[in-house]
Coordinates of C-alpha atoms in Angstrom, one line a residue:
X82 CA 18.1 -12.8 15.4
X83 CA 14.6 -11.6 16.4
X84 CA 16.1 -8.7 18.4
X85 CA 18.1 -7.6 15.4
X86 CA 15.0 -7.8 13.2
X87 CA 13.0 -5.7 15.7
X88 CA 15.7 -3.1 15.7
X89 CA 15.7 -3.0 11.9
X90 CA 12.0 -2.6 11.8
X91 CA 11.9 0.2 14.4
X92 CA 14.8 2.1 12.8
X93 CA 13.3 1.9 9.3
X94 CA 9.8 3.1 10.5
X95 CA 11.1 6.0 12.7
X96 CA 13.7 7.1 10.2
X97 CA 11.3 7.1 7.3
X98 CA 8.7 9.1 9.1
X99 CA 11.2 11.6 10.3
X100 CA 12.7 12.0 6.7
X101 CA 9.2 12.5 5.2
X102 CA 8.5 15.3 7.7
X103 CA 11.8 17.1 7.2
X104 CA 10.4 19.5 4.6
X105 CA 7.6 20.6 6.9
X106 CA 10.0 20.9 9.9
X107 CA 12.5 23.1 8.0
X108 CA 10.0 25.0 5.8
X109 CA 11.2 23.5 2.5
X110 CA 8.6 24.6 -0.1
X111 CA 10.4 23.8 -3.3
X112 CA 8.7 20.6 -4.5
X113 CA 11.7 19.5 -6.6
X114 CA 14.0 19.7 -3.5
X115 CA 11.4 18.0 -1.4
X116 CA 10.9 15.0 -3.6
X117 CA 14.6 14.7 -4.4
X118 CA 15.2 14.3 -0.7
X119 CA 12.5 11.7 -0.5
X120 CA 13.9 9.8 -3.5
X121 CA 17.6 9.8 -2.3
X122 CA 16.8 8.7 1.2
X123 CA 14.3 6.0 0.0
X124 CA 17.0 4.6 -2.3
X125 CA 19.5 4.5 0.5
X126 CA 17.0 2.7 2.8
X127 CA 16.1 0.3 0.0
X128 CA 19.7 -0.5 -0.7
X129 CA 20.5 -1.1 2.9
X130 CA 17.3 -3.1 3.5
X131 CA 17.7 -5.2 0.3
X132 CA 21.3 -6.0 1.1
X133 CA 20.4 -7.2 4.6
X134 CA 17.6 -9.4 3.3
X135 CA 19.8 -11.0 0.6
X136 CA 22.4 -11.8 3.2
X137 CA 19.8 -13.4 5.4
X138 CA 18.3 -15.4 2.6
X139 CA 14.8 -13.9 3.0
X140 CA 14.0 -14.1 -0.7
X141 CA 14.1 -17.9 -0.8
X142 CA 10.7 -19.4 -1.5
X143 CA 10.2 -22.8 0.1
X144 CA 6.4 -23.2 -0.3
X145 CA 4.1 -23.6 -3.2
X146 CA 0.5 -22.4 -3.4
X147 CA -2.2 -24.3 -5.3
X148 CA -3.0 -22.5 -8.6
X149 CA -6.7 -22.1 -7.9
X150 CA -5.9 -20.4 -4.6
X151 CA -3.4 -18.1 -6.2
X152 CA -6.1 -17.1 -8.8
X153 CA -8.6 -16.5 -6.0
X154 CA -6.4 -14.2 -4.1
X155 CA -5.3 -12.3 -7.3
X156 CA -8.9 -11.3 -8.0
X157 CA -9.4 -8.6 -5.3
X158 CA -5.9 -7.3 -6.0
X159 CA -6.7 -6.8 -9.7
X160 CA -10.1 -5.2 -8.8
X161 CA -8.4 -2.7 -6.5
X162 CA -5.8 -1.8 -9.1
X163 CA -8.0 -1.5 -12.2
X164 CA -10.5 0.7 -10.4
X165 CA -8.3 3.7 -11.2
X166 CA -7.8 3.1 -15.0
X167 CA -11.6 2.4 -15.3
X168 CA -12.6 5.6 -13.5
X169 CA -10.1 7.5 -15.5
X170 CA -11.5 6.1 -18.8
X171 CA -15.0 6.9 -17.8
X172 CA -14.4 10.4 -16.4
X173 CA -11.3 11.6 -18.3
X174 CA -11.1 9.3 -21.4
X175 CA -7.5 8.2 -20.5
X176 CA -6.0 5.3 -18.5
X177 CA -3.6 7.2 -16.3
X178 CA -4.4 9.9 -13.8
X179 CA -1.6 11.9 -15.3
X180 CA -0.6 12.7 -18.9
X181 CA 2.9 11.6 -19.9
X182 CA 2.9 14.1 -22.7
X183 CA 3.0 16.9 -20.2
X184 CA 5.4 15.4 -17.7
X185 CA 8.1 17.7 -16.4
X186 CA 11.1 17.0 -14.1
X187 CA 9.0 17.3 -11.0
X188 CA 6.4 14.7 -12.2
X189 CA 9.1 12.2 -13.1
X190 CA 10.8 12.8 -9.8
X191 CA 7.5 12.2 -7.9
X192 CA 6.8 9.0 -9.9
X193 CA 10.3 7.6 -9.3
X194 CA 10.0 8.3 -5.6
X195 CA 6.6 6.6 -5.4
X196 CA 8.0 3.5 -7.3
X197 CA 11.0 3.2 -5.0
X198 CA 8.8 3.7 -1.9
X199 CA 6.4 0.9 -3.1
X200 CA 9.3 -1.6 -3.3
X201 CA 10.7 -0.5 0.0
X202 CA 7.3 -0.8 1.7
X203 CA 6.7 -4.3 0.5
X204 CA 10.2 -5.5 1.7
X205 CA 9.6 -3.8 5.1
X206 CA 6.0 -4.5 5.8
X207 CA 5.2 -7.7 4.0
X208 CA 8.5 -9.6 3.9
X209 CA 10.0 -8.5 7.2
X210 CA 7.2 -7.4 9.5
X211 CA 4.5 -9.8 8.4
X212 CA 6.4 -12.9 7.2
X213 CA 9.3 -12.7 9.7
X214 CA 8.4 -10.7 12.8
X215 CA 4.8 -11.9 13.1
X216 CA 5.8 -15.3 11.7
X217 CA 4.6 -17.2 14.8
X218 CA 1.1 -15.6 14.9
X219 CA -1.9 -16.9 13.0
X220 CA -2.3 -15.9 9.4
X221 CA -5.1 -13.5 10.0
X222 CA -3.2 -11.8 12.8
X223 CA -0.1 -11.5 10.6
X224 CA -2.2 -9.9 7.8
X225 CA -4.2 -7.5 10.1
X226 CA -1.3 -6.4 12.3
X227 CA 1.0 -5.7 9.3
X228 CA -1.8 -3.8 7.5
X229 CA -2.4 -1.7 10.7
X230 CA 1.3 -0.7 11.0
X231 CA 1.5 0.0 7.3
X232 CA -1.6 2.2 7.4
X233 CA -0.3 4.2 10.4
X234 CA 3.1 4.6 8.8
X235 CA 1.5 5.9 5.5
X236 CA -0.7 8.4 7.4
X237 CA 2.2 9.7 9.5
X238 CA 4.6 9.8 6.5
X239 CA 2.4 12.3 4.7
X240 CA 3.0 15.0 7.3
X241 CA 2.3 14.9 11.0
X242 CA 1.6 18.6 11.2
X243 CA -0.9 18.7 8.3
X244 CA -2.7 15.6 9.6
X245 CA -3.1 16.9 13.1
X246 CA -5.0 19.8 11.6
X247 CA -7.3 17.7 9.4
X248 CA -8.3 14.6 11.3
X249 CA -10.8 13.6 8.6
X250 CA -8.0 13.3 6.0
X251 CA -6.0 11.2 8.4
X252 CA -8.9 8.8 8.9
X253 CA -9.6 8.5 5.2
X254 CA -6.0 7.9 4.3
X255 CA -5.6 5.4 7.1
X256 CA -8.6 3.4 6.0
X257 CA -7.5 3.4 2.3
X258 CA -3.9 2.3 3.3
X259 CA -5.4 -0.4 5.6
X260 CA -7.4 -1.9 2.8
X261 CA -4.4 -1.9 0.5
X262 CA -2.3 -3.5 3.3
X263 CA -5.0 -6.2 3.8
X264 CA -5.0 -7.1 0.1
X265 CA -1.2 -7.2 -0.2
X266 CA -1.0 -9.1 3.1
X267 CA -3.3 -11.8 1.7
X268 CA -1.2 -11.9 -1.4
X269 CA 2.0 -12.3 0.5
X270 CA 0.4 -15.0 2.8
X271 CA -1.0 -17.2 0.1
X272 CA 1.6 -16.9 -2.6
X273 CA 4.6 -17.1 -0.1
X274 CA 6.4 -14.6 -2.2
X275 CA 7.0 -10.8 -1.9
X276 CA 7.4 -10.4 -5.7
X277 CA 3.6 -10.3 -6.5
X278 CA 3.2 -7.8 -3.7
X279 CA 5.8 -5.6 -5.2
X280 CA 4.3 -5.8 -8.7
X281 CA 0.8 -5.0 -7.6
X282 CA 1.9 -2.2 -5.2
X283 CA 3.8 -0.7 -8.1
X284 CA 0.8 -1.0 -10.4
X285 CA -1.4 0.6 -7.7
X286 CA 1.1 3.4 -7.2
X287 CA 1.4 4.2 -10.9
X288 CA -2.3 4.2 -11.6
X289 CA -3.3 6.0 -8.4
X290 CA -0.2 8.3 -8.4
X291 CA 0.4 7.5 -4.7
X292 CA -3.1 8.4 -3.5
X293 CA -4.1 5.7 -1.0
X294 CA -7.1 7.5 0.5
X295 CA -10.3 5.5 0.8
X296 CA -12.9 6.5 -1.7
X297 CA -15.6 4.6 0.2
X298 CA -14.8 6.5 3.4
X299 CA -14.5 9.8 1.5
X300 CA -18.2 9.3 0.4
X301 CA -19.2 8.7 4.0
X302 CA -17.3 11.9 5.1
X303 CA -19.0 13.9 2.4
X304 CA -22.5 12.6 3.3
X305 CA -21.9 13.3 7.0
X306 CA -20.6 16.7 6.1
X307 CA -24.0 17.6 4.5
X308 CA -23.2 17.0 0.8
X309 CA -26.4 16.2 -1.2
X310 CA -26.6 13.1 -3.4
X311 CA -27.1 15.4 -6.4
X312 CA -23.7 17.1 -5.7
X313 CA -22.0 13.7 -5.2
X314 CA -23.6 12.2 -8.3
X315 CA -21.1 14.2 -10.4
X316 CA -18.1 12.4 -8.8
X317 CA -18.4 9.3 -10.9
X318 CA -14.8 8.3 -10.3
X319 CA -15.3 8.3 -6.5
X320 CA -18.2 5.9 -6.8
X321 CA -16.3 3.6 -9.1
X322 CA -13.3 3.5 -6.7
X323 CA -15.6 3.1 -3.7
X324 CA -17.3 0.1 -5.4
X325 CA -14.0 -1.5 -6.0
X326 CA -13.0 -1.1 -2.4
X327 CA -16.3 -2.5 -1.2
X328 CA -16.0 -5.5 -3.4
X329 CA -12.5 -6.1 -2.3
X330 CA -13.3 -6.0 1.4
X331 CA -16.4 -8.2 1.1
X332 CA -14.5 -10.6 -1.2
X333 CA -11.6 -11.0 1.2
X334 CA -14.0 -11.6 4.1
X335 CA -16.0 -14.3 2.3
X336 CA -13.0 -15.9 0.5
X337 CA -11.1 -16.2 3.7
X338 CA -13.9 -17.9 5.6
X339 CA -14.8 -20.2 2.7
X340 CA -11.5 -21.2 1.3
X341 CA -8.4 -20.0 3.2
X342 CA -9.4 -20.4 6.8
X343 CA -10.0 -24.2 6.7
X344 CA -6.6 -25.6 5.9
X345 CA -3.0 -24.6 6.5
X346 CA -0.6 -25.6 3.7

């Protein structure tokens, strides 16, 4: 059983990374064709993965989490998600990064692909990798290891060739995806259900439009690159998102040590 699970994980990871790099390998520049390929392949992966999980009974929920702990773990997730609509309201006077009134077929295709990918990611990384493959490890190891694999996968999926040229972008993206992976990992671990993870990953994807880069680390890169504070002061949205990230990381650290580390349930 564990060997079959390992094969499924490795196949999904390698196949997904290869598919996301096909446009770069073959020089496909048409964005509609590119995201159509992504969407079709992700849907196929999702159908195969979902069918396997249903047959194995992985969606059964056999544990209950105390309400107060569920609310505690929802807080950092909400902060990470609402950072985008808040920054959009402050900077652009709208909730979403995009404007539905001007959506064309490419925009809808990209949004659909991001939504399908979010569901696929949660089934693969939270339900299978974290909850099943690392099931015998301690909770903190399950959360951290699954977040690391998720972050590496997200970084490589955006284009190996492009990322090799720009290492700073790779680090920023990896850090942002790792923070998101930690939040969703905690949510999975302390609600014992993949459904909240899917919901909040979908919300994050819709508000952020798939951008998982770390705003906090972006500020650090800008400062190390010689940007003055006066130049950075105009990027209000970056400071808002960085503040949300910082709160999330500190909250998870203190909440884990104060409430979640003490007792298994």
